Amino acid sequence: MPSQKFSRKYLTRHKKSAQLWKRAAKLSPGGVESNIRYFRPHPFFADYGDGGYIYDVDGNKILDFMMGFGALLLGHNNRDIALEVIKQLESGSLMGITTELFPDYIVQIQKAMPWMKKVRLCNSGTEATMHAMRVARAFTGKDKIAKVEGAYHGANDYGLMSLDMDNRTARRMNGYKPVPYGRGIPKAIAETMAVVPFNDIDATAEVLEEGADDIGGFIVEPVLCGPGVIAPKNNYLKKIRRLTRKLGIVLIFDEVLTGFRLAYGGAAEYYDIRPDMVCFGKIAGGGFQLAGFGGEAQIMDVLEPGGGWRRGTFHAGTYNGHPVSVAAGMKALKILEEHPEYYDHINSLGRQLYGGLQDLADDRRIPAWVEYVGSIGNVYFTTKDEIRNFRDTGSTNTRRWWNWFIHCLGNNVLYGIPNTGERAFICTEHTEEDIEWALEVADSAFAAVAKEARRNRMKPPVVQLRAAASQAAVYGEAQIPPSV
Ligand code: PMP
């Protein structure tokens, strides 16, 4: 949580939002539609979005690096997508009967990710990963799924395993075990999951080899974004590809964040790996609710209807492949296909922004590590000069992060919603001038953080119950999950 001093400007600039939030908080837990949207002192309310900016109810024009949690690669309110949506609405909204758009859309998806021979659509990343895990279990006849510690795969019970934990729990664990993220997730689910550390091929191999008879699938964020942004290192992805092939484990890439962003073909193209299955979402819907999963035909064929429940497995949803979302997603994907230069643009802005943030922190002598891949990046306030996995993020100074974040937002730059290890996204509408301004604001935030650190050094030391504090962050007042 940010300190009062750092929040002052934000509070002054968001008076109407404060009133609206008070009302919403009486009607809904935390006054937000999703735990992830909550932050202290209170969330702000958007009026409209345009390009790389959000205009809020208090009249602030906010440079947005949250971009709909990464969904809005083409910026807010893309007119071409809006026109497709309006056109589609003229034919009705939901029909519940398949339309011609559906196969056309899958062909479009396959142009980007040809390794998905068969595809199904759903409405959210949460559904996509849940169903992909089920398909992997059904195909292999093995009941367990392995996941990476700290990885976020949506709000289903399986994905919420070992998403976050305090340092003490991690230290005491002696290895890697599934820890349900919050109450209400049955312990029995934990018994169906195995957990491995990202970027540690030896420890990963140990868990997968030991459990190979029971583990049907290994779901991986190719760039680990649950705890911020952690790039795969030392050919980790290639090594897990070889390992899972050898062990008969279905390798599922969760490309909900990375798909169509790192490259048109996502992380699989960027790192040149062919997973057995892919989950996609966010950008694939052009700002509308659309996600999906797909993979090798023989794997996806466990969903073939008509096999009955004894031989097949199940996937359904009233809104699956909603024509309005599919029309929007189709347009977004076509635009990206026609403009490969967009990727050069966002990646070059990524170097400018994230490289610039690292330089500024270094100049101000603030221990920080800025990790980024292309247009996704995150500032870790840490003395480490490498972040390899979830546990490395346990050493970060989250208080500093909050203060830095709220200082930036008080000056109308949104670097991502401030839950543990949040990240920033760049969109095609951002410009070099936007980044220059964002860096100016970030520098003033680094200066304020440095001043605070100097002030604190002069004070008598305070014993920090860090473990207790982070435990409170997990199970405490608002039960806010970390970044996603
Ligand atoms: N997987 C990953 C990698 C994600 O980042 C997210 C959401 N941020 C999800 C799955 C869940 O997607 P959704 O919020 O659409 O359910």
Short mmCIF file of C-alpha atoms and ligand atoms in Angstrom, two decimals:
data_model
loop_
_atom_site.label_atom_id
_atom_site.label_comp_id
_atom_site.label_asym_id
_atom_site.label_seq_id
_atom_site.Cartn_x
_atom_site.Cartn_y
_atom_site.Cartn_z
CA MET A 1 0.00 0.00 0.00
CA PRO A 2 1.37 3.46 -0.82
CA SER A 3 2.14 5.90 1.99
CA GLN A 4 -0.20 8.81 2.62
CA LYS A 5 2.46 11.28 1.57
CA PHE A 6 2.91 9.65 -1.82
CA SER A 7 -0.87 9.33 -2.32
CA ARG A 8 -1.67 13.01 -1.70
CA LYS A 9 -1.57 14.22 -5.29
CA TYR A 10 -3.52 11.20 -6.52
CA LEU A 11 -6.24 11.87 -3.92
CA THR A 12 -6.47 15.53 -4.90
CA ARG A 13 -6.88 14.63 -8.55
CA HIS A 14 -9.45 11.87 -8.10
CA LYS A 15 -12.20 13.34 -5.92
CA LYS A 16 -15.12 12.22 -8.08
CA SER A 17 -13.61 8.76 -8.40
CA ALA A 18 -13.39 8.61 -4.60
CA GLN A 19 -17.12 9.30 -4.32
CA LEU A 20 -18.01 6.76 -6.98
CA TRP A 21 -15.78 4.19 -5.38
CA LYS A 22 -17.38 4.70 -1.96
CA ARG A 23 -20.75 3.94 -3.53
CA ALA A 24 -19.43 0.92 -5.44
CA ALA A 25 -17.71 -0.46 -2.35
CA LYS A 26 -21.08 -0.66 -0.60
CA LEU A 27 -22.49 -2.63 -3.50
CA SER A 28 -19.60 -4.91 -4.37
CA PRO A 29 -16.60 -6.28 -2.42
CA GLY A 30 -13.80 -3.75 -2.78
CA GLY A 31 -15.96 -1.70 -5.16
CA VAL A 32 -14.39 -3.42 -8.17
CA GLU A 33 -15.44 -5.97 -10.79
CA SER A 34 -12.35 -8.08 -10.23
CA ASN A 35 -9.96 -8.28 -7.26
CA ILE A 36 -7.11 -7.34 -9.54
CA ARG A 37 -8.58 -3.89 -10.21
CA TYR A 38 -8.45 -2.84 -6.58
CA PHE A 39 -5.68 -0.68 -5.23
CA ARG A 40 -5.07 1.79 -2.41
CA PRO A 41 -5.98 4.49 -1.67
CA HIS A 42 -8.87 3.73 -4.08
CA PRO A 43 -9.26 2.84 -7.74
CA PHE A 44 -10.17 5.56 -10.22
CA PHE A 45 -13.13 5.50 -12.58
CA ALA A 46 -12.67 5.72 -16.33
CA ASP A 47 -14.83 7.87 -18.56
CA TYR A 48 -13.48 6.85 -21.97
CA GLY A 49 -10.37 5.58 -23.66
CA ASP A 50 -8.64 6.82 -26.79
CA GLY A 51 -5.42 5.47 -28.28
CA GLY A 52 -2.81 5.20 -25.54
CA TYR A 53 -4.82 7.24 -23.02
CA ILE A 54 -7.67 6.86 -20.53
CA TYR A 55 -9.79 9.90 -19.69
CA ASP A 56 -11.24 9.58 -16.21
CA VAL A 57 -14.34 10.97 -14.51
CA ASP A 58 -12.34 13.75 -12.86
CA GLY A 59 -11.13 15.01 -16.23
CA ASN A 60 -7.61 13.60 -15.97
CA LYS A 61 -5.90 12.41 -19.13
CA ILE A 62 -3.92 9.38 -18.08
CA LEU A 63 -1.14 7.80 -20.13
CA ASP A 64 -2.11 4.15 -19.94
CA PHE A 65 0.47 1.37 -19.75
CA MET A 66 -2.06 -1.04 -18.34
CA MET A 67 -3.96 -1.22 -21.66
CA GLY A 68 -6.81 -3.45 -20.52
CA PHE A 69 -4.39 -5.86 -18.80
CA GLY A 70 -2.58 -6.22 -22.11
CA ALA A 71 -5.64 -6.86 -24.28
CA LEU A 72 -5.53 -3.51 -26.08
CA LEU A 73 -2.45 -3.89 -28.26
CA LEU A 74 -4.08 -1.60 -30.83
CA GLY A 75 -4.99 1.02 -28.24
CA HIS A 76 -8.30 2.16 -26.82
CA ASN A 77 -11.27 2.60 -29.10
CA ASN A 78 -9.80 1.43 -32.38
CA ARG A 79 -12.22 2.77 -35.00
CA ASP A 80 -11.79 -0.10 -37.48
CA ILE A 81 -12.64 -2.64 -34.81
CA ALA A 82 -15.60 -0.55 -33.61
CA LEU A 83 -17.02 -0.43 -37.15
CA GLU A 84 -16.79 -4.22 -37.48
CA VAL A 85 -18.63 -4.58 -34.20
CA ILE A 86 -21.41 -2.24 -35.29
CA LYS A 87 -21.73 -4.10 -38.58
CA GLN A 88 -21.94 -7.42 -36.77
CA LEU A 89 -24.54 -6.09 -34.33
CA GLU A 90 -26.84 -5.44 -37.26
CA SER A 91 -27.13 -9.22 -37.64
CA GLY A 92 -28.05 -9.63 -33.98
CA SER A 93 -25.87 -10.43 -31.03
CA LEU A 94 -25.82 -13.98 -29.73
CA MET A 95 -27.30 -16.62 -31.99
CA GLY A 96 -26.25 -19.83 -30.30
CA ILE A 97 -25.91 -21.30 -33.77
CA THR A 98 -22.52 -21.40 -35.45
CA THR A 99 -21.83 -18.70 -38.01
CA GLU A 100 -19.47 -18.56 -40.96
CA LEU A 101 -17.30 -16.20 -38.97
CA PHE A 102 -16.20 -19.06 -36.74
CA PRO A 103 -14.13 -21.14 -39.20
CA ASP A 104 -12.85 -17.93 -40.83
CA TYR A 105 -11.61 -16.75 -37.46
CA ILE A 106 -9.85 -20.04 -36.74
CA VAL A 107 -8.08 -19.85 -40.09
CA GLN A 108 -6.95 -16.34 -39.10
CA ILE A 109 -5.67 -17.64 -35.77
CA GLN A 110 -3.84 -20.45 -37.55
CA LYS A 111 -2.07 -17.99 -39.83
CA ALA A 112 -0.41 -16.69 -36.67
CA MET A 113 -0.08 -20.00 -34.85
CA PRO A 114 -0.13 -22.80 -37.42
CA TRP A 115 0.83 -25.31 -34.75
CA MET A 116 -2.78 -25.21 -33.53
CA LYS A 117 -4.35 -27.73 -35.87
CA LYS A 118 -7.69 -27.62 -34.12
CA VAL A 119 -9.11 -24.84 -31.99
CA ARG A 120 -12.06 -24.18 -29.65
CA LEU A 121 -13.27 -20.78 -28.53
CA CYS A 122 -14.41 -19.57 -25.13
CA ASN A 123 -14.77 -16.22 -23.36
CA SER A 124 -11.80 -15.73 -21.08
CA GLY A 125 -8.26 -16.87 -20.41
CA THR A 126 -9.55 -18.51 -17.25
CA GLU A 127 -11.82 -20.77 -19.27
CA ALA A 128 -9.18 -21.43 -21.91
CA THR A 129 -6.59 -22.71 -19.43
CA MET A 130 -9.15 -24.69 -17.44
CA HIS A 131 -10.31 -26.50 -20.57
CA ALA A 132 -6.81 -26.98 -21.96
CA MET A 133 -5.75 -28.64 -18.71
CA ARG A 134 -8.80 -30.91 -18.86
CA VAL A 135 -8.07 -31.84 -22.47
CA ALA A 136 -4.46 -32.70 -21.56
CA ARG A 137 -5.68 -34.91 -18.73
CA ALA A 138 -8.27 -36.58 -20.95
CA PHE A 139 -5.79 -37.17 -23.77
CA THR A 140 -3.07 -38.69 -21.60
CA GLY A 141 -5.33 -40.41 -19.10
CA LYS A 142 -3.18 -38.86 -16.36
CA ASP A 143 -4.83 -36.78 -13.66
CA LYS A 144 -2.17 -34.25 -12.71
CA ILE A 145 -1.07 -30.98 -14.24
CA ALA A 146 2.27 -29.30 -13.54
CA LYS A 147 2.51 -25.53 -13.35
CA VAL A 148 5.20 -22.99 -12.62
CA GLU A 149 5.33 -21.40 -9.17
CA GLY A 150 3.98 -17.84 -9.37
CA ALA A 151 2.39 -18.32 -12.80
CA TYR A 152 -1.11 -16.95 -13.31
CA HIS A 153 -3.46 -18.98 -15.48
CA GLY A 154 -6.70 -17.25 -14.56
CA ALA A 155 -9.12 -17.58 -11.69
CA ASN A 156 -9.91 -21.30 -11.99
CA ASP A 157 -9.01 -23.43 -8.97
CA TYR A 158 -6.12 -25.17 -10.76
CA GLY A 159 -4.53 -21.94 -11.98
CA LEU A 160 -4.77 -20.45 -8.49
CA MET A 161 -2.32 -22.98 -7.10
CA SER A 162 0.99 -21.51 -5.87
CA LEU A 163 0.23 -18.14 -7.40
CA ASP A 164 1.66 -16.26 -4.47
CA MET A 165 2.92 -16.98 -0.97
CA ASP A 166 4.99 -15.27 1.68
CA ASN A 167 8.75 -15.84 1.84
CA ARG A 168 8.50 -17.87 5.02
CA THR A 169 6.07 -20.40 3.55
CA ALA A 170 8.32 -20.75 0.51
CA ARG A 171 11.46 -21.19 2.64
CA ARG A 172 9.86 -23.79 4.89
CA MET A 173 8.52 -25.81 2.03
CA ASN A 174 11.63 -27.78 1.19
CA GLY A 175 11.04 -28.02 -2.52
CA TYR A 176 7.96 -27.03 -4.51
CA LYS A 177 4.45 -27.88 -3.43
CA PRO A 178 1.02 -26.62 -4.50
CA VAL A 179 -0.30 -23.93 -2.15
CA PRO A 180 -3.92 -22.85 -2.77
CA TYR A 181 -4.15 -19.10 -3.24
CA GLY A 182 -6.76 -18.13 -0.69
CA ARG A 183 -9.63 -20.00 0.91
CA GLY A 184 -12.30 -21.90 -0.95
CA ILE A 185 -9.97 -23.83 -3.20
CA PRO A 186 -10.37 -27.48 -2.20
CA LYS A 187 -7.22 -29.14 -0.90
CA ALA A 188 -8.11 -32.03 -3.20
CA ILE A 189 -7.29 -29.77 -6.15
CA ALA A 190 -3.79 -29.26 -4.77
CA GLU A 191 -3.33 -33.00 -4.97
CA THR A 192 -3.93 -32.83 -8.72
CA MET A 193 -1.22 -30.22 -9.30
CA ALA A 194 2.57 -30.31 -9.29
CA VAL A 195 4.67 -27.15 -9.04
CA VAL A 196 8.07 -26.33 -10.54
CA PRO A 197 10.33 -23.26 -10.44
CA PHE A 198 10.68 -21.24 -13.67
CA ASN A 199 14.09 -21.19 -15.33
CA ASP A 200 15.42 -24.03 -13.19
CA ILE A 201 15.58 -26.96 -15.55
CA ASP A 202 17.11 -29.35 -13.01
CA ALA A 203 14.40 -28.79 -10.42
CA THR A 204 11.74 -28.87 -13.15
CA ALA A 205 13.07 -32.15 -14.51
CA GLU A 206 13.13 -33.65 -11.05
CA VAL A 207 9.42 -32.92 -10.47
CA LEU A 208 8.32 -33.92 -13.97
CA GLU A 209 10.38 -37.12 -14.09
CA GLU A 210 9.30 -38.20 -10.65
CA GLY A 211 5.64 -37.55 -11.44
CA ALA A 212 5.64 -38.61 -15.10
CA ASP A 213 3.23 -41.49 -14.53
CA ASP A 214 0.60 -39.07 -13.16
CA ILE A 215 1.35 -35.76 -14.88
CA GLY A 216 -0.60 -35.35 -18.12
CA GLY A 217 0.16 -31.72 -18.88
CA PHE A 218 2.63 -28.95 -18.08
CA ILE A 219 1.12 -25.46 -18.40
CA VAL A 220 3.64 -22.64 -18.77
CA GLU A 221 3.56 -18.90 -19.29
CA PRO A 222 6.47 -18.70 -21.78
CA VAL A 223 7.34 -15.34 -20.24
CA LEU A 224 6.46 -15.69 -16.57
CA CYS A 225 4.14 -12.75 -15.97
CA GLY A 226 2.32 -13.80 -12.79
CA PRO A 227 5.07 -12.25 -10.66
CA GLY A 228 5.69 -9.32 -13.05
CA VAL A 229 7.82 -10.12 -16.09
CA ILE A 230 10.44 -12.84 -16.05
CA ALA A 231 12.05 -13.83 -19.32
CA PRO A 232 12.91 -17.47 -19.96
CA LYS A 233 16.66 -17.92 -19.55
CA ASN A 234 19.29 -20.45 -20.63
CA ASN A 235 16.99 -22.07 -23.17
CA TYR A 236 14.52 -23.10 -20.47
CA LEU A 237 11.64 -23.34 -22.96
CA LYS A 238 13.60 -25.51 -25.41
CA LYS A 239 14.66 -27.76 -22.55
CA ILE A 240 11.12 -28.24 -21.23
CA ARG A 241 9.99 -28.93 -24.80
CA ARG A 242 12.47 -31.82 -25.02
CA LEU A 243 11.68 -33.05 -21.53
CA THR A 244 7.89 -33.11 -21.89
CA ARG A 245 8.16 -34.86 -25.26
CA LYS A 246 10.33 -37.52 -23.70
CA LEU A 247 7.98 -37.98 -20.73
CA GLY A 248 4.69 -38.02 -22.67
CA ILE A 249 3.47 -34.81 -21.00
CA VAL A 250 1.38 -32.36 -23.05
CA LEU A 251 3.18 -28.99 -23.14
CA ILE A 252 0.63 -26.19 -22.91
CA PHE A 253 1.78 -22.64 -23.58
CA ASP A 254 -0.45 -20.13 -21.86
CA GLU A 255 -0.15 -17.32 -24.40
CA VAL A 256 -3.06 -15.29 -23.04
CA LEU A 257 -0.65 -12.39 -22.46
CA THR A 258 2.13 -13.12 -24.93
CA GLY A 259 0.02 -14.29 -27.88
CA PHE A 260 -0.04 -11.78 -30.79
CA ARG A 261 2.13 -9.46 -28.66
CA LEU A 262 5.71 -10.73 -28.60
CA ALA A 263 5.21 -11.57 -32.26
CA TYR A 264 2.18 -12.29 -34.39
CA GLY A 265 2.74 -15.97 -33.54
CA GLY A 266 3.29 -15.13 -29.88
CA ALA A 267 6.04 -16.52 -27.68
CA ALA A 268 6.12 -19.80 -29.62
CA GLU A 269 7.23 -17.84 -32.70
CA TYR A 270 9.45 -15.47 -30.74
CA TYR A 271 11.35 -18.31 -29.05
CA ASP A 272 10.88 -20.78 -31.89
CA ILE A 273 9.24 -23.56 -29.87
CA ARG A 274 6.28 -25.70 -30.88
CA PRO A 275 4.07 -26.45 -27.88
CA ASP A 276 1.45 -29.22 -28.06
CA MET A 277 -1.32 -26.85 -27.01
CA VAL A 278 -1.80 -23.09 -26.78
CA CYS A 279 -4.23 -20.96 -24.76
CA PHE A 280 -4.91 -17.52 -26.15
CA GLY A 281 -7.15 -14.55 -25.25
CA LYS A 282 -6.83 -10.79 -24.66
CA ILE A 283 -5.50 -9.37 -27.98
CA ALA A 284 -7.29 -12.17 -29.88
CA GLY A 285 -10.63 -10.51 -29.05
CA GLY A 286 -9.68 -6.98 -30.13
CA GLY A 287 -10.92 -5.65 -26.78
CA PHE A 288 -13.93 -7.97 -26.54
CA GLN A 289 -14.49 -11.15 -24.54
CA LEU A 290 -12.86 -13.88 -26.54
CA ALA A 291 -10.33 -16.57 -25.82
CA GLY A 292 -9.58 -20.05 -26.96
CA PHE A 293 -7.32 -23.04 -26.88
CA GLY A 294 -6.02 -25.40 -29.49
CA GLY A 295 -3.30 -27.78 -30.43
CA GLU A 296 -2.40 -30.97 -32.17
CA ALA A 297 -5.44 -32.56 -33.81
CA GLN A 298 -5.18 -35.89 -31.99
CA ILE A 299 -5.10 -34.07 -28.64
CA MET A 300 -8.00 -31.73 -29.41
CA ASP A 301 -10.02 -34.64 -30.79
CA VAL A 302 -10.81 -35.77 -27.24
CA LEU A 303 -13.45 -33.02 -27.53
CA GLU A 304 -15.05 -34.68 -30.55
CA PRO A 305 -18.78 -34.72 -29.70
CA GLY A 306 -20.57 -38.00 -30.11
CA GLY A 307 -17.95 -40.04 -28.28
CA GLY A 308 -20.05 -39.85 -25.14
CA TRP A 309 -18.77 -39.03 -21.71
CA ARG A 310 -16.94 -42.31 -21.32
CA ARG A 311 -14.55 -41.72 -24.23
CA GLY A 312 -14.53 -37.99 -24.74
CA THR A 313 -14.34 -34.88 -22.64
CA PHE A 314 -16.47 -31.79 -22.42
CA HIS A 315 -16.25 -28.15 -23.38
CA ALA A 316 -19.24 -25.82 -23.68
CA GLY A 317 -20.43 -22.28 -23.07
CA THR A 318 -23.48 -20.24 -24.05
CA TYR A 319 -21.33 -17.35 -25.22
CA ASN A 320 -18.47 -19.34 -26.80
CA GLY A 321 -17.33 -17.69 -30.00
CA HIS A 322 -19.76 -14.80 -29.59
CA PRO A 323 -20.10 -13.33 -33.11
CA VAL A 324 -19.54 -9.75 -31.93
CA SER A 325 -16.30 -10.70 -30.18
CA VAL A 326 -15.21 -12.86 -33.09
CA ALA A 327 -15.82 -9.98 -35.53
CA ALA A 328 -13.75 -7.67 -33.31
CA GLY A 329 -11.00 -10.23 -32.85
CA MET A 330 -10.87 -11.00 -36.55
CA LYS A 331 -10.37 -7.34 -37.38
CA ALA A 332 -7.67 -6.95 -34.75
CA LEU A 333 -5.77 -9.98 -36.03
CA LYS A 334 -6.06 -8.85 -39.64
CA ILE A 335 -4.70 -5.42 -38.75
CA LEU A 336 -1.74 -7.03 -36.99
CA GLU A 337 -1.13 -9.39 -39.90
CA GLU A 338 -1.13 -6.47 -42.32
CA HIS A 339 1.20 -4.36 -40.18
CA PRO A 340 4.25 -6.32 -39.13
CA GLU A 341 5.94 -2.95 -38.54
CA TYR A 342 3.71 -2.49 -35.49
CA TYR A 343 5.85 -5.06 -33.71
CA ASP A 344 9.02 -3.08 -34.47
CA HIS A 345 7.28 0.01 -33.15
CA ILE A 346 6.16 -1.42 -29.80
CA ASN A 347 9.43 -3.27 -29.25
CA SER A 348 11.45 -0.16 -29.97
CA LEU A 349 9.29 1.81 -27.52
CA GLY A 350 9.85 -1.05 -25.06
CA ARG A 351 13.62 -0.55 -25.27
CA GLN A 352 13.15 3.20 -24.84
CA LEU A 353 10.81 2.88 -21.85
CA TYR A 354 12.26 -0.04 -19.92
CA GLY A 355 15.89 0.72 -20.74
CA GLY A 356 15.15 4.32 -19.73
CA LEU A 357 13.60 3.26 -16.41
CA GLN A 358 16.66 1.17 -15.58
CA ASP A 359 18.99 4.08 -16.35
CA LEU A 360 16.93 6.48 -14.25
CA ALA A 361 16.88 4.13 -11.25
CA ASP A 362 20.63 3.57 -11.61
CA ASP A 363 21.28 7.33 -11.84
CA ARG A 364 19.28 7.88 -8.67
CA ARG A 365 21.13 4.95 -7.03
CA ILE A 366 17.93 3.12 -6.29
CA PRO A 367 18.39 -0.62 -6.25
CA ALA A 368 16.09 -1.75 -9.05
CA TRP A 369 15.98 -4.26 -11.84
CA VAL A 370 13.83 -3.59 -14.88
CA GLU A 371 12.97 -6.81 -16.64
CA TYR A 372 11.30 -6.71 -20.04
CA VAL A 373 10.55 -8.68 -23.13
CA GLY A 374 9.50 -6.58 -26.11
CA SER A 375 6.61 -4.37 -25.07
CA ILE A 376 6.01 -5.95 -21.62
CA GLY A 377 8.11 -4.78 -18.70
CA ASN A 378 8.28 -4.42 -14.95
CA VAL A 379 10.32 -2.55 -12.36
CA TYR A 380 11.51 -4.64 -9.41
CA PHE A 381 12.82 -2.66 -6.49
CA THR A 382 15.50 -5.14 -5.55
CA THR A 383 19.24 -5.37 -5.05
CA LYS A 384 19.33 -8.42 -7.33
CA ASP A 385 20.60 -7.95 -10.84
CA GLU A 386 18.77 -10.94 -12.16
CA ILE A 387 15.25 -12.22 -11.57
CA ARG A 388 14.91 -15.84 -12.57
CA ASN A 389 11.76 -17.05 -10.87
CA PHE A 390 8.93 -16.31 -8.47
CA ARG A 391 11.06 -16.69 -5.32
CA ASP A 392 13.56 -14.11 -6.59
CA THR A 393 10.72 -11.58 -6.53
CA GLY A 394 10.28 -12.18 -2.78
CA SER A 395 13.23 -9.88 -2.15
CA THR A 396 11.60 -6.86 -3.76
CA ASN A 397 10.67 -3.77 -1.79
CA THR A 398 6.94 -3.67 -2.48
CA ARG A 399 6.43 -0.55 -0.38
CA ARG A 400 8.74 1.33 -2.72
CA TRP A 401 6.89 -0.06 -5.70
CA TRP A 402 3.56 1.20 -4.40
CA ASN A 403 4.96 4.62 -3.60
CA TRP A 404 6.61 4.86 -7.00
CA PHE A 405 3.42 3.70 -8.71
CA ILE A 406 1.07 6.10 -6.95
CA HIS A 407 3.47 9.00 -7.50
CA CYS A 408 3.37 8.24 -11.25
CA LEU A 409 -0.41 7.86 -11.26
CA GLY A 410 -0.77 11.10 -9.31
CA ASN A 411 1.03 12.61 -12.30
CA ASN A 412 -1.25 10.82 -14.76
CA VAL A 413 0.91 7.90 -15.84
CA LEU A 414 -0.56 4.46 -15.15
CA TYR A 415 2.20 1.85 -15.04
CA GLY A 416 -0.17 -1.07 -14.38
CA ILE A 417 -2.45 -1.79 -11.45
CA PRO A 418 -0.26 -2.06 -8.36
CA ASN A 419 -0.55 -5.60 -7.11
CA THR A 420 2.59 -7.55 -6.32
CA GLY A 421 4.77 -7.67 -9.40
CA GLU A 422 2.55 -5.79 -11.85
CA ARG A 423 3.76 -4.93 -15.30
CA ALA A 424 3.37 -2.37 -18.05
CA PHE A 425 2.22 -2.89 -21.64
CA ILE A 426 2.91 -0.68 -24.62
CA CYS A 427 0.35 -0.35 -27.41
CA THR A 428 0.74 0.56 -31.08
CA GLU A 429 -0.73 4.03 -30.40
CA HIS A 430 1.96 5.06 -27.94
CA THR A 431 4.63 7.37 -29.30
CA GLU A 432 8.23 8.26 -28.49
CA GLU A 433 6.95 11.51 -26.99
CA ASP A 434 4.63 9.55 -24.69
CA ILE A 435 7.58 7.50 -23.50
CA GLU A 436 9.70 10.61 -22.96
CA TRP A 437 6.99 12.06 -20.80
CA ALA A 438 6.47 8.77 -18.94
CA LEU A 439 10.20 8.71 -18.17
CA GLU A 440 10.10 12.29 -16.87
CA VAL A 441 7.31 11.36 -14.50
CA ALA A 442 9.06 8.12 -13.53
CA ASP A 443 12.23 10.07 -12.75
CA SER A 444 10.40 12.37 -10.37
CA ALA A 445 8.95 9.25 -8.72
CA PHE A 446 12.43 7.70 -8.39
CA ALA A 447 13.65 10.97 -6.88
CA ALA A 448 10.82 10.95 -4.36
CA VAL A 449 11.50 7.30 -3.49
CA ALA A 450 15.23 8.07 -3.05
CA LYS A 451 14.41 11.03 -0.79
CA GLU A 452 12.13 8.85 1.31
CA ALA A 453 14.86 6.19 1.58
CA ARG A 454 17.36 8.82 2.79
CA ARG A 455 14.85 10.10 5.33
CA ASN A 456 14.19 6.58 6.62
CA ARG A 457 17.91 5.90 6.99
CA MET A 458 18.09 8.83 9.40
CA LYS A 459 15.29 7.39 11.53
CA PRO A 460 15.90 4.75 14.24
CA PRO A 461 15.49 1.26 12.69
CA VAL A 462 12.07 -0.33 12.75
CA VAL A 463 11.78 -4.09 12.89
CA GLN A 464 9.86 -5.04 9.81
CA LEU A 465 7.68 -8.08 10.10
CA ARG A 466 8.00 -8.68 6.44
CA ALA A 467 6.64 -12.19 6.40
CA ALA A 468 3.61 -11.14 8.39
CA ALA A 469 3.06 -8.22 6.09
CA SER A 470 3.14 -10.30 2.96
CA GLN A 471 0.92 -12.92 4.58
CA ALA A 472 -1.57 -10.14 5.21
CA ALA A 473 -1.30 -9.22 1.57
CA VAL A 474 -2.34 -12.75 0.65
CA TYR A 475 -5.09 -13.43 3.12
CA GLY A 476 -5.66 -9.97 4.54
CA GLU A 477 -8.35 -7.40 4.46
CA ALA A 478 -9.29 -7.15 0.84
CA GLN A 479 -7.98 -10.56 -0.29
CA ILE A 480 -6.39 -9.04 -3.30
CA PRO A 481 -4.56 -11.40 -5.57
CA PRO A 482 -1.25 -10.33 -7.06
CA SER A 483 -0.76 -8.96 -10.43
CA VAL A 484 -2.52 -10.30 -13.41
N1 PMP B 1 -3.41 -16.61 -18.38
C1 PMP B 1 -2.58 -15.56 -18.32
C2 PMP B 1 -1.14 -15.75 -18.64
C3 PMP B 1 -3.07 -14.30 -17.96
O1 PMP B 1 -2.24 -13.26 -17.87
C4 PMP B 1 -4.43 -14.16 -17.68
C5 PMP B 1 -5.04 -12.81 -17.30
N2 PMP B 1 -4.21 -11.79 -17.08
C6 PMP B 1 -5.25 -15.29 -17.75
C7 PMP B 1 -4.71 -16.49 -18.11
C8 PMP B 1 -6.71 -15.18 -17.43
O2 PMP B 1 -7.38 -14.52 -18.42
P1 PMP B 1 -8.81 -13.84 -18.13
O3 PMP B 1 -8.55 -12.70 -17.22
O4 PMP B 1 -9.29 -13.46 -19.48
O5 PMP B 1 -9.65 -14.90 -17.50
#
